PDB file of C-alpha atoms and ligand atoms in Angstrom:
ATOM      1  CA  UNK A 223     -26.406  21.449  11.013  1.00  0.00           C
ATOM      2  CA  UNK A 224     -23.151  23.379  11.397  1.00  0.00           C
ATOM      3  CA  UNK A 225     -24.843  26.681  10.644  1.00  0.00           C
ATOM      4  CA  UNK A 226     -27.349  26.160  13.395  1.00  0.00           C
ATOM      5  CA  UNK A 227     -24.588  25.364  15.879  1.00  0.00           C
ATOM      6  CA  UNK A 228     -22.912  28.636  15.055  1.00  0.00           C
ATOM      7  CA  UNK A 229     -26.134  30.583  15.517  1.00  0.00           C
ATOM      8  CA  UNK A 230     -26.704  28.839  18.838  1.00  0.00           C
ATOM      9  CA  UNK A 231     -23.215  29.605  20.124  1.00  0.00           C
ATOM     10  CA  UNK A 232     -23.484  33.235  19.070  1.00  0.00           C
ATOM     11  CA  UNK A 233     -26.915  33.615  20.659  1.00  0.00           C
ATOM     12  CA  UNK A 234     -25.651  31.990  23.840  1.00  0.00           C
ATOM     13  CA  UNK A 235     -22.662  34.339  23.987  1.00  0.00           C
ATOM     14  CA  UNK A 236     -24.934  37.341  23.430  1.00  0.00           C
ATOM     15  CA  UNK A 237     -27.369  36.113  26.071  1.00  0.00           C
ATOM     16  CA  UNK A 238     -24.490  36.073  28.564  1.00  0.00           C
ATOM     17  CA  UNK A 239     -24.219  39.836  28.007  1.00  0.00           C
ATOM     18  CA  UNK A 240     -27.926  40.533  28.410  1.00  0.00           C
ATOM     19  CA  UNK A 241     -28.754  43.522  30.560  1.00  0.00           C
ATOM     20  CA  UNK A 242     -31.911  42.296  32.239  1.00  0.00           C
ATOM     21  CA  UNK A 243     -31.776  43.373  35.892  1.00  0.00           C
ATOM     22  CA  UNK A 244     -35.532  44.006  36.038  1.00  0.00           C
ATOM     23  CA  UNK A 245     -36.998  40.906  34.437  1.00  0.00           C
ATOM     24  CA  UNK A 246     -34.031  38.634  35.190  1.00  0.00           C
ATOM     25  CA  UNK A 247     -34.967  37.020  31.878  1.00  0.00           C
ATOM     26  CA  UNK A 248     -31.854  37.095  29.667  1.00  0.00           C
ATOM     27  CA  UNK A 249     -32.371  36.468  25.970  1.00  0.00           C
ATOM     28  CA  UNK A 250     -29.906  36.073  23.107  1.00  0.00           C
ATOM     29  CA  UNK A 251     -30.534  36.069  19.382  1.00  0.00           C
ATOM     30  CA  UNK A 252     -28.328  35.445  16.381  1.00  0.00           C
ATOM     31  CA  UNK A 253     -29.198  35.811  12.729  1.00  0.00           C
ATOM     32  CA  UNK A 254     -27.578  34.908   9.450  1.00  0.00           C
ATOM     33  CA  UNK A 255     -27.928  37.551   6.783  1.00  0.00           C
ATOM     34  CA  UNK A 256     -27.906  37.143   3.009  1.00  0.00           C
ATOM     35  CA  UNK A 257     -24.110  37.545   2.852  1.00  0.00           C
ATOM     36  CA  UNK A 258     -23.685  34.671   5.316  1.00  0.00           C
ATOM     37  CA  UNK A 259     -22.532  36.945   8.114  1.00  0.00           C
ATOM     38  CA  UNK A 260     -23.852  36.333  11.617  1.00  0.00           C
ATOM     39  CA  UNK A 261     -25.127  39.146  13.834  1.00  0.00           C
ATOM     40  CA  UNK A 262     -26.124  38.711  17.442  1.00  0.00           C
ATOM     41  CA  UNK A 263     -27.926  40.682  20.104  1.00  0.00           C
ATOM     42  CA  UNK A 264     -29.226  40.532  23.646  1.00  0.00           C
ATOM     43  CA  UNK A 265     -32.037  42.236  25.493  1.00  0.00           C
ATOM     44  CA  UNK A 266     -31.165  45.590  27.024  1.00  0.00           C
ATOM     45  CA  UNK A 267     -33.581  46.785  29.682  1.00  0.00           C
ATOM     46  CA  UNK A 268     -34.019  50.196  31.240  1.00  0.00           C
ATOM     47  CA  UNK A 269     -35.190  51.600  34.573  1.00  0.00           C
ATOM     48  CA  UNK A 270     -37.929  53.204  32.506  1.00  0.00           C
ATOM     49  CA  UNK A 271     -39.324  49.759  31.741  1.00  0.00           C
ATOM     50  CA  UNK A 272     -40.983  50.335  28.338  1.00  0.00           C
ATOM     51  CA  UNK A 273     -37.667  51.427  26.867  1.00  0.00           C
ATOM     52  CA  UNK A 274     -36.213  47.939  27.036  1.00  0.00           C
ATOM     53  CA  UNK A 275     -35.064  46.400  23.766  1.00  0.00           C
ATOM     54  CA  UNK A 276     -35.435  42.721  22.831  1.00  0.00           C
ATOM     55  CA  UNK A 277     -32.557  40.499  21.770  1.00  0.00           C
ATOM     56  CA  UNK A 278     -33.991  40.048  18.257  1.00  0.00           C
ATOM     57  CA  UNK A 279     -34.243  43.789  17.784  1.00  0.00           C
ATOM     58  CA  UNK A 280     -30.633  44.235  18.893  1.00  0.00           C
ATOM     59  CA  UNK A 281     -29.460  41.628  16.383  1.00  0.00           C
ATOM     60  CA  UNK A 282     -31.468  43.244  13.593  1.00  0.00           C
ATOM     61  CA  UNK A 283     -29.988  46.645  14.426  1.00  0.00           C
ATOM     62  CA  UNK A 284     -26.468  45.199  14.227  1.00  0.00           C
ATOM     63  CA  UNK A 285     -27.278  43.732  10.804  1.00  0.00           C
ATOM     64  CA  UNK A 286     -28.677  46.973   9.433  1.00  0.00           C
ATOM     65  CA  UNK A 287     -25.762  48.965  10.848  1.00  0.00           C
ATOM     66  CA  UNK A 288     -23.453  46.656   8.891  1.00  0.00           C
ATOM     67  CA  UNK A 289     -25.290  47.484   5.676  1.00  0.00           C
ATOM     68  CA  UNK A 290     -27.466  44.407   5.335  1.00  0.00           C
ATOM     69  CA  UNK A 291     -31.237  44.097   5.160  1.00  0.00           C
ATOM     70  CA  UNK A 292     -32.035  40.436   4.589  1.00  0.00           C
ATOM     71  CA  UNK A 293     -32.457  37.768   7.283  1.00  0.00           C
ATOM     72  CA  UNK A 294     -32.064  34.191   6.084  1.00  0.00           C
ATOM     73  CA  UNK A 295     -32.434  32.583   9.514  1.00  0.00           C
ATOM     74  CA  UNK A 296     -32.620  33.722  13.100  1.00  0.00           C
ATOM     75  CA  UNK A 297     -32.242  31.768  16.345  1.00  0.00           C
ATOM     76  CA  UNK A 298     -33.698  32.849  19.681  1.00  0.00           C
ATOM     77  CA  UNK A 299     -32.511  31.547  23.040  1.00  0.00           C
ATOM     78  CA  UNK A 300     -34.289  32.387  26.270  1.00  0.00           C
ATOM     79  CA  UNK A 301     -33.147  31.711  29.810  1.00  0.00           C
ATOM     80  CA  UNK A 302     -34.356  28.121  29.632  1.00  0.00           C
ATOM     81  CA  UNK A 303     -34.979  25.393  30.341  1.00  0.00           C
ATOM     82  CA  UNK A 304     -37.697  25.611  27.653  1.00  0.00           C
ATOM     83  CA  UNK A 305     -37.996  27.509  24.375  1.00  0.00           C
ATOM     84  CA  UNK A 306     -39.350  30.970  23.778  1.00  0.00           C
ATOM     85  CA  UNK A 307     -40.796  32.470  20.620  1.00  0.00           C
ATOM     86  CA  UNK A 308     -40.271  36.117  19.618  1.00  0.00           C
ATOM     87  CA  UNK A 309     -42.712  38.671  21.018  1.00  0.00           C
ATOM     88  CA  UNK A 310     -45.260  40.222  18.685  1.00  0.00           C
ATOM     89  CA  UNK A 311     -43.252  43.376  18.059  1.00  0.00           C
ATOM     90  CA  UNK A 312     -40.157  41.367  17.152  1.00  0.00           C
ATOM     91  CA  UNK A 313     -42.168  39.155  14.808  1.00  0.00           C
ATOM     92  CA  UNK A 314     -43.094  42.310  12.944  1.00  0.00           C
ATOM     93  CA  UNK A 315     -39.472  43.509  12.926  1.00  0.00           C
ATOM     94  CA  UNK A 316     -38.228  40.149  11.675  1.00  0.00           C
ATOM     95  CA  UNK A 317     -40.905  40.126   8.957  1.00  0.00           C
ATOM     96  CA  UNK A 318     -39.631  43.467   7.681  1.00  0.00           C
ATOM     97  CA  UNK A 319     -36.314  41.865   6.709  1.00  0.00           C
ATOM     98  CA  UNK A 320     -37.142  38.193   6.199  1.00  0.00           C
ATOM     99  CA  UNK A 321     -38.077  36.610   2.873  1.00  0.00           C
ATOM    100  CA  UNK A 322     -40.833  34.006   3.062  1.00  0.00           C
ATOM    101  CA  UNK A 323     -38.326  31.164   3.110  1.00  0.00           C
ATOM    102  CA  UNK A 324     -36.502  32.548   6.164  1.00  0.00           C
ATOM    103  CA  UNK A 325     -36.255  30.211   9.145  1.00  0.00           C
ATOM    104  CA  UNK A 326     -36.901  31.037  12.784  1.00  0.00           C
ATOM    105  CA  UNK A 327     -35.214  28.647  15.205  1.00  0.00           C
ATOM    106  CA  UNK A 328     -36.503  28.432  18.771  1.00  0.00           C
ATOM    107  CA  UNK A 329     -33.655  26.896  20.733  1.00  0.00           C
ATOM    108  CA  UNK A 330     -33.541  25.310  24.143  1.00  0.00           C
ATOM    109  CA  UNK A 331     -30.616  25.194  26.529  1.00  0.00           C
ATOM    110  CA  UNK A 332     -29.112  22.137  24.826  1.00  0.00           C
ATOM    111  CA  UNK A 333     -29.100  23.783  21.394  1.00  0.00           C
ATOM    112  CA  UNK A 334     -31.961  21.670  20.088  1.00  0.00           C
ATOM    113  CA  UNK A 335     -34.177  23.899  18.011  1.00  0.00           C
ATOM    114  CA  UNK A 336     -37.734  23.868  16.811  1.00  0.00           C
ATOM    115  CA  UNK A 337     -37.791  25.568  13.434  1.00  0.00           C
ATOM    116  CA  UNK A 338     -40.680  27.686  12.285  1.00  0.00           C
ATOM    117  CA  UNK A 339     -41.260  30.539   9.856  1.00  0.00           C
ATOM    118  CA  UNK A 340     -42.403  34.137   9.709  1.00  0.00           C
ATOM    119  CA  UNK A 341     -45.600  33.141   7.956  1.00  0.00           C
ATOM    120  CA  UNK A 342     -46.384  30.720  10.770  1.00  0.00           C
ATOM    121  CA  UNK A 343     -45.584  33.183  13.563  1.00  0.00           C
ATOM    122  CA  UNK A 344     -47.089  36.224  11.862  1.00  0.00           C
ATOM    123  CA  UNK A 345     -49.775  35.176   9.390  1.00  0.00           C
ATOM    124  CA  UNK A 346     -51.259  37.852   7.138  1.00  0.00           C
ATOM    125  CA  UNK A 347     -48.489  40.227   8.136  1.00  0.00           C
ATOM    126  CA  UNK A 348     -48.524  43.882   7.258  1.00  0.00           C
ATOM    127  CA  UNK A 349     -45.229  44.447   5.483  1.00  0.00           C
ATOM    128  CA  UNK A 350     -43.381  46.547   2.912  1.00  0.00           C
ATOM    129  CA  UNK A 351     -45.526  45.114   0.099  1.00  0.00           C
ATOM    130  CA  UNK A 352     -48.666  46.286   1.890  1.00  0.00           C
ATOM    131  CA  UNK A 353     -47.577  49.861   1.276  1.00  0.00           C
ATOM    132  CA  UNK A 354     -47.322  49.374  -2.476  1.00  0.00           C
ATOM    133  CA  UNK A 355     -50.203  51.175  -4.171  1.00  0.00           C
ATOM    134  CA  UNK A 356     -51.726  50.967  -7.619  1.00  0.00           C
TER     135      UNK A 356
HETATM  136  N1  THU B 182     -37.411  39.378  25.398  1.00  0.00           N
HETATM  137  C1  THU B 182     -36.567  39.276  24.337  1.00  0.00           C
HETATM  138  O1  THU B 182     -35.474  39.862  24.324  1.00  0.00           O
HETATM  139  N2  THU B 182     -36.954  38.516  23.289  1.00  0.00           N
HETATM  140  C2  THU B 182     -38.088  37.776  23.251  1.00  0.00           C
HETATM  141  O2  THU B 182     -38.334  37.091  22.260  1.00  0.00           O
HETATM  142  C3  THU B 182     -39.034  37.814  24.364  1.00  0.00           C
HETATM  143  C4  THU B 182     -38.710  38.750  25.470  1.00  0.00           C
HETATM  144  C5  THU B 182     -36.972  40.166  26.565  1.00  0.00           C
HETATM  145  C6  THU B 182     -37.712  41.460  26.801  1.00  0.00           C
HETATM  146  C7  THU B 182     -37.460  41.670  28.277  1.00  0.00           C
HETATM  147  O3  THU B 182     -36.190  42.278  28.459  1.00  0.00           O
HETATM  148  C8  THU B 182     -37.399  40.265  28.846  1.00  0.00           C
HETATM  149  O4  THU B 182     -37.152  39.419  27.745  1.00  0.00           O
HETATM  150  C9  THU B 182     -38.671  39.833  29.563  1.00  0.00           C
HETATM  151  O5  THU B 182     -39.793  40.044  28.760  1.00  0.00           O
END
């Protein structure tokens, strides 16, 4: 899938910029928004360890800063050789902006991806609809 290749290349390029001197675990993420634009991000750590930001969160921030709020698909690429899945906090952040049909691609170093969904990674999520009353 051409779209997946693009997400992989963007995530890989972002991962190359990861600032991860403490964990030495560089991560890249790339997402396609509703407009078709691609936004990427990498993890950015801090000497005050809890302040580190995940790659998925960085990509989401770039999307929102560009005026978009809908994730159609997102690809995550860890340091390899295997695949990683988003941490719990990032699953919640992805869920905030992802419709139920959104795809989450867990890529390995070769670009081969296992595709899953928000509902699979975060079942019974608390989300914007949970706040609706009445
Ligand atoms: N990390 C991500 O950026 N995304 C993930 O999905 C999992 C973990 C980062 C956080 C931290 O900088 C490093 O990887 C090790 O946990």
